[in-house]
Coordinates of C-alpha atoms and ligand atoms in Angstrom, one line a residue:
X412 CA -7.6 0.7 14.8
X413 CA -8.8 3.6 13.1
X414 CA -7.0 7.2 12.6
X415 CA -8.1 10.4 10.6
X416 CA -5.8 12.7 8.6
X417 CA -6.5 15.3 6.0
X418 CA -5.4 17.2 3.0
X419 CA -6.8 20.0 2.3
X420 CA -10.6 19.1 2.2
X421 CA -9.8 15.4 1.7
X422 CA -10.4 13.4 4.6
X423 CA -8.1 10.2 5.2
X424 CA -8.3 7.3 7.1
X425 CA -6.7 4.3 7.8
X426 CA -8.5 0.7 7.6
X427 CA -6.2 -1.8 9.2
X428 CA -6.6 -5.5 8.7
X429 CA -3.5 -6.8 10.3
X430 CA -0.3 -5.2 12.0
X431 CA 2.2 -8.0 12.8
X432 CA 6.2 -8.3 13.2
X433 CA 6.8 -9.9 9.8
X434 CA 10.8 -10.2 9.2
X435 CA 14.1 -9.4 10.4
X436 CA 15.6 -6.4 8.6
X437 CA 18.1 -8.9 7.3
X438 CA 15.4 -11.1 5.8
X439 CA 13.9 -8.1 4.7
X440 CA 16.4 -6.4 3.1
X441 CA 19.5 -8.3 1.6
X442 CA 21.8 -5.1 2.5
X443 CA 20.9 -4.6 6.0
X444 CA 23.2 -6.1 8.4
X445 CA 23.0 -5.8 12.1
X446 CA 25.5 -3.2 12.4
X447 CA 23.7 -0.8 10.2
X448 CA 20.7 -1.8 11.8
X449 CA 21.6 -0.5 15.6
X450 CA 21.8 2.9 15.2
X451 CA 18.0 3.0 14.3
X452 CA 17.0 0.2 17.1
X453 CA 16.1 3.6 19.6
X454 CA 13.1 5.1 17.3
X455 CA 12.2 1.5 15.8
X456 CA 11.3 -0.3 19.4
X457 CA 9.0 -1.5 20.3
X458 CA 6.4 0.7 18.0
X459 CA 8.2 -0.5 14.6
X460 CA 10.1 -3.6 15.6
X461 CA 8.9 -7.0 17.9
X462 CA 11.8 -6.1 21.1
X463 CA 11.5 -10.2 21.4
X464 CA 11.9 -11.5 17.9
X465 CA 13.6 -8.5 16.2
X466 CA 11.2 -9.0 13.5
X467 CA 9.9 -5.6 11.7
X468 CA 6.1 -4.5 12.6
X469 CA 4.2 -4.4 9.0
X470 CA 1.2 -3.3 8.9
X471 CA -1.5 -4.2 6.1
X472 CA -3.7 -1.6 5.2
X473 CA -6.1 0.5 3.2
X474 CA -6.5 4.3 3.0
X475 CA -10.0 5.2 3.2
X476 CA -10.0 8.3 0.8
X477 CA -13.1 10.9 0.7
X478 CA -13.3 14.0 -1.3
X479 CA -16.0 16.5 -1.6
X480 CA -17.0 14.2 -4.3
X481 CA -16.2 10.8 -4.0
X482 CA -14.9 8.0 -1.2
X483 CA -12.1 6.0 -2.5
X484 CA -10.1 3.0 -1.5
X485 CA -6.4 3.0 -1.9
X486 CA -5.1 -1.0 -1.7
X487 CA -7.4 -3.4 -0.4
X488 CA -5.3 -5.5 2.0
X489 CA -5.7 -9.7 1.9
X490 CA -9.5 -10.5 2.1
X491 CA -10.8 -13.3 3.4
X492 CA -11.1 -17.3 2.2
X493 CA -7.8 -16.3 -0.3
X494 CA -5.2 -19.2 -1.5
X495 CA -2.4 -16.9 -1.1
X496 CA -0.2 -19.5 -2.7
X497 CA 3.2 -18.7 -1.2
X498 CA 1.9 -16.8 2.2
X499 CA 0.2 -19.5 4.0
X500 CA -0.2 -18.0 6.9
X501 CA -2.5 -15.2 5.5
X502 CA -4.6 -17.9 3.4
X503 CA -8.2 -18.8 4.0
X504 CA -8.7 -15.5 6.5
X505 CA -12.7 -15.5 8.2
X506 CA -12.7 -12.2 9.8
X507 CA -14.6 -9.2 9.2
X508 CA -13.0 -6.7 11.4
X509 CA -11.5 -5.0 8.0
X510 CA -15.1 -4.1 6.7
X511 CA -16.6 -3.1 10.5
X512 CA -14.3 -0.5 10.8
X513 CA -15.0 0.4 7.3
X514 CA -18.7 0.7 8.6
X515 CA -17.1 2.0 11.9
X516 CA -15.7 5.3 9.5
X517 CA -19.2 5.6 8.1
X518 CA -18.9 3.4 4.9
X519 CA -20.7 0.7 3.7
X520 CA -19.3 -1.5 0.6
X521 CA -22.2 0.5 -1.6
X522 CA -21.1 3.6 -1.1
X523 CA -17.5 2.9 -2.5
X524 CA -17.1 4.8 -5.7
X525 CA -13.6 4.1 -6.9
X526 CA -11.2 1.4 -5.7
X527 CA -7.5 2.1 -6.7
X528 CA -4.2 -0.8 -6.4
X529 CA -0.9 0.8 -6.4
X530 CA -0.1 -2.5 -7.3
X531 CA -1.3 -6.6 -7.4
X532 CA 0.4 -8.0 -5.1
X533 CA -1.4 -10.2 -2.6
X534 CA -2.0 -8.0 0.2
X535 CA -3.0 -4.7 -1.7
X536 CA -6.0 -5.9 -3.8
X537 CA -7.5 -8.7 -1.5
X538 CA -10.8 -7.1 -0.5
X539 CA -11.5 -6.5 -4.1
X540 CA -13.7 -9.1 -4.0
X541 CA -15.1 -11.5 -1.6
X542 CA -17.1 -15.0 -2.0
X543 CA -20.3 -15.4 -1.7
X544 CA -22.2 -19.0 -2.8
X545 CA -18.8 -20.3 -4.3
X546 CA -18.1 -17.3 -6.3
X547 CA -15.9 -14.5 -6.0
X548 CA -17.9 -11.4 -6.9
X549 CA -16.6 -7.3 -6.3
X550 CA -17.2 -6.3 -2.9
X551 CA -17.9 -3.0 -3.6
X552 CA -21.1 -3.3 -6.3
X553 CA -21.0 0.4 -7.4
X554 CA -17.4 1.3 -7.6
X555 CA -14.9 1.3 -10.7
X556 CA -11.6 -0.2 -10.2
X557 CA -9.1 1.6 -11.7
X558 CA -6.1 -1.0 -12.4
X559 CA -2.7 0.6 -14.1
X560 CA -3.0 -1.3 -17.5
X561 CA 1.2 -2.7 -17.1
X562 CA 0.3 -3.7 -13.6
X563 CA -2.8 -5.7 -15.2
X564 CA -0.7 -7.8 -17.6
X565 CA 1.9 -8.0 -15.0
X566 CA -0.6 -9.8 -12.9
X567 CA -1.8 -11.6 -15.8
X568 CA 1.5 -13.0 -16.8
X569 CA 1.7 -13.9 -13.0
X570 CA -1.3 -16.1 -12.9
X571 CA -0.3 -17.7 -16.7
X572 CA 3.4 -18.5 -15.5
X573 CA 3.3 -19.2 -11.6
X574 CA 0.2 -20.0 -11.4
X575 CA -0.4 -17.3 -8.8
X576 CA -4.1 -17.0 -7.9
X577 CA -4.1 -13.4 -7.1
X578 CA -5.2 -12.8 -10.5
X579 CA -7.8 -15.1 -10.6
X580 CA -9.3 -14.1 -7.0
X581 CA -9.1 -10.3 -6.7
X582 CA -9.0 -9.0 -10.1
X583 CA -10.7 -10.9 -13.0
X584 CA -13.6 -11.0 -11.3
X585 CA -13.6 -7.6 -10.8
X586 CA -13.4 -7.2 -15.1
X587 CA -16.3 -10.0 -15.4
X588 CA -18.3 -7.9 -13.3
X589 CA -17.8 -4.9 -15.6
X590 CA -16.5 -3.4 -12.5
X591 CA -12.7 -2.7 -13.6
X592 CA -11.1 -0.7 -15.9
X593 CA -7.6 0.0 -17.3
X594 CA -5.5 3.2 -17.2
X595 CA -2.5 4.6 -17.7
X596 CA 0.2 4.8 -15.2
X597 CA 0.2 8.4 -15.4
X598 CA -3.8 8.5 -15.1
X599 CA -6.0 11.9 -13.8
X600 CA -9.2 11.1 -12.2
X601 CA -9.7 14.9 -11.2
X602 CA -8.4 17.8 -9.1
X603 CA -7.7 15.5 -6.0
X604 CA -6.9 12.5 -7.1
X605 CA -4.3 11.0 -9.4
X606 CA -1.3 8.3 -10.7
X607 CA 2.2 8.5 -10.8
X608 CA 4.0 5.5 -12.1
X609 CA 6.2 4.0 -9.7
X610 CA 8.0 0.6 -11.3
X611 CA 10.3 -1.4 -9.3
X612 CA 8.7 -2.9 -6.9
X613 CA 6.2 -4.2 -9.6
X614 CA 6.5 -3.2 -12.9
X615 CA 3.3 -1.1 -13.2
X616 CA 3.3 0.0 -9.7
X617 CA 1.6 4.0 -9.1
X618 CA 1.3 5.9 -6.5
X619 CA -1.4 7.8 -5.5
X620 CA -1.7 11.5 -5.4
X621 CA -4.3 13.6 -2.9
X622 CA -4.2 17.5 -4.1
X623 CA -6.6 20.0 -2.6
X624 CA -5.8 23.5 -3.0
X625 CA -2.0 23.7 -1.6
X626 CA -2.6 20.7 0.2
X627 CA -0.5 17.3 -1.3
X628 CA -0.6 13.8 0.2
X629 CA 0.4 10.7 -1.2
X630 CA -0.3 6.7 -0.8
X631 CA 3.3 5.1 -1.6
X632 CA 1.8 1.8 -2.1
X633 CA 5.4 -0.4 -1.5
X634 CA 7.7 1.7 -3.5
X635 CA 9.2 1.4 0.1
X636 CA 8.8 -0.8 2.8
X637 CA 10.0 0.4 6.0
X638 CA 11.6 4.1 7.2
X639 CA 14.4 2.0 7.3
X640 CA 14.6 2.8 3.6
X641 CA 14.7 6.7 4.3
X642 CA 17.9 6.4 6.1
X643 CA 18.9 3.7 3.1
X644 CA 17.1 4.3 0.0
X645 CA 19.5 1.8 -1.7
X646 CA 18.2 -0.9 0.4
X647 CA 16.0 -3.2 -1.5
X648 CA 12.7 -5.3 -0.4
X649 CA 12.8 -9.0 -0.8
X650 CA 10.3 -9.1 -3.2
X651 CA 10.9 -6.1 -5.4
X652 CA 10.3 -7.5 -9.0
X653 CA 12.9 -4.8 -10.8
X654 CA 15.4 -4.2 -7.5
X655 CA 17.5 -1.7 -9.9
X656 CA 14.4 -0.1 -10.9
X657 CA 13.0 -0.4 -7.7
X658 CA 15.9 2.2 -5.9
X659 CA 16.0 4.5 -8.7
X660 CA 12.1 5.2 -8.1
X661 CA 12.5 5.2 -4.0
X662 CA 15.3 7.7 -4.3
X663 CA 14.1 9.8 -6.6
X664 CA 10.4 9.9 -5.2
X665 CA 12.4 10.7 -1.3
X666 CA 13.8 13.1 -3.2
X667 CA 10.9 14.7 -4.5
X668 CA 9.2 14.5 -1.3
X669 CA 11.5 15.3 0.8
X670 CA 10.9 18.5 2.7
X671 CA 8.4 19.4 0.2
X672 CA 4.9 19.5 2.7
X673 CA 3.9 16.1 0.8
X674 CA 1.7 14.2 3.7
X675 CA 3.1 11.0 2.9
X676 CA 0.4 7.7 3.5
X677 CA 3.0 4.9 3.8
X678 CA 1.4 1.3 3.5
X679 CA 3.2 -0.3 5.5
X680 CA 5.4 1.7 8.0
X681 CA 4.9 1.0 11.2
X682 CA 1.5 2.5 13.1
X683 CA 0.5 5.4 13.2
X684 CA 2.4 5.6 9.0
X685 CA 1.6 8.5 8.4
X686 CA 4.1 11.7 8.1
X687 CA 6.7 13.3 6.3
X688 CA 9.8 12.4 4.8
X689 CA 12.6 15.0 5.7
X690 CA 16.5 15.5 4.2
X691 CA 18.8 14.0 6.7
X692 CA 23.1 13.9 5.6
X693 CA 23.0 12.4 2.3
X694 CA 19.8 10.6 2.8
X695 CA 16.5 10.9 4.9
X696 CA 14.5 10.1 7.6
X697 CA 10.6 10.0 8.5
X698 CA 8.6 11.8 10.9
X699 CA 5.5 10.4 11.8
X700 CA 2.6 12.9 12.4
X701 CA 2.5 12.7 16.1
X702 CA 6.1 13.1 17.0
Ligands
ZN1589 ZN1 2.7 -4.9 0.3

């Protein structure tokens, strides 16, 4: 599945590697309940929710990002032959489909320059690297990887205290490689692209900012989830790390946003994800490009 967007003179497109039903709103979000839930159930189905299993629609995916200058990759999805240690399901993936339609948008692996993670989470930085005789090595020679320095040690800590291999897999090699390198939250790689720190979800979660001339997108990484969390920005995901944190950033960044022209790139709204967020009563709701 491939779709082109723009901002300004930055061209956008989405890679996506998988777009399943993952969770019930309830099991999603610990404030949903059914009732709140039905008045949304007419714009959600089928597109956004499975009509069988009620289960949200979540898809995984990266923004392909070129500028007049450089092509970028915003989040990296789950890669292949990864331990995954509590998602099972997504461990020890074989497919290349995520890298043909990479090629299929013009791109080879070489001609990546910069790789950005709004955050290290297992399905946003798996493609970092991939395995080739036994070794995990970056799969994208000549990039830099730009990796918010509190996101780093978050990740870090992760591996050290849970043992979490996402570390391990998709990022140290990445530094061994002399292929990463750590930035501030707040960091400016030039006119059209930049950080904006984000914590809740993670604690050194960014988004990423698109600017051409008057032109403004942005990749929310999971500073929300679902455009569920428009119409309740107070809901919380399952596994946001800070969950007070975590609605003080959503609401104010809907605020911000809101009505303000931003092209919002939302990782994991339902196909097609992109659009714009809009005021609506006390809170908001999405509209995706093509309605
Ligand atoms: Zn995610």
């Amino acid at each position: 599945m491939i779709d082109r967007h723009r901002v300004g003179q930055i061209e956008i497109t989405r890679i996506v590697e998988l777009n399943e039903p993952f969770l019930t709103p309830e099991k999603m979000f610990a404030e949903a309940t059914p009732e709140a839930v039905a008045p949304h159930l007419e714009w959600l189905l089928p597109n956004g929710m499975c009509p069988d299993s009620g289960r949200l629609i979540l898809p995984i995916q990266t923004y392909l990002i070129r500028t007049p200058h450089h092509v970028a990759l915003v989040d990296t999805c789950i890669g292949n032959h990864k331990s995954m240690a509590g998602f099972k399901r997504w461990a020890g993936r074989d497919d290349q489909q995520w890298l043909a339609q990479l090629a299929a948008a013009g791109v080879q692996p070489e001609d990546v320059d910069f790789v950005f993670c709004t955050h290290l989470h297992l399905d946003h930085c798996g493609w970092n690297t991939r395995l080739v005789d036994c070794r995990w090595v970056p799969t994208f020679p000549n990039a830099r990887y730009l990796f918010a320095k509190d996101e780093y040690a978050y990740a870090e800590r992760r591996a050290r205290e849970e043992a979490d291999p996402v570390f391990a897999e998709n990022v140290l090699p990445v530094m061994e490689a002399g292929c990463g390198e750590l930035v501030a939250a707040d960091f400016v790689l030039n006119e059209h692209l930049y950080f904006e720190s984000t914590p809740g979800h993670t604690p050194g979660h960014v988004a990423v900012h698109l600017q051409s001339a008057d032109h403004h997108g942005v990749v929310t990484g999971d500073l929300i989830h679902s455009p569920l969390q428009c119409h309740h920005p107070e809901w919380n995901f399952l596994y946001d790390e800070i969950p007070e944190l975590a609605q003080r950033t959503r609401r104010a960044f809907l605020e911000r946003h809101a009505d303000a022209g931003t092209l919002v790139l939302a990782s994991h709204f339902p196909s097609p994800s992109v659009g714009h967020f809009l005021r609506h009563g006390n809170a908001f709701r999405y509209r995706y490009v093509t309605d």
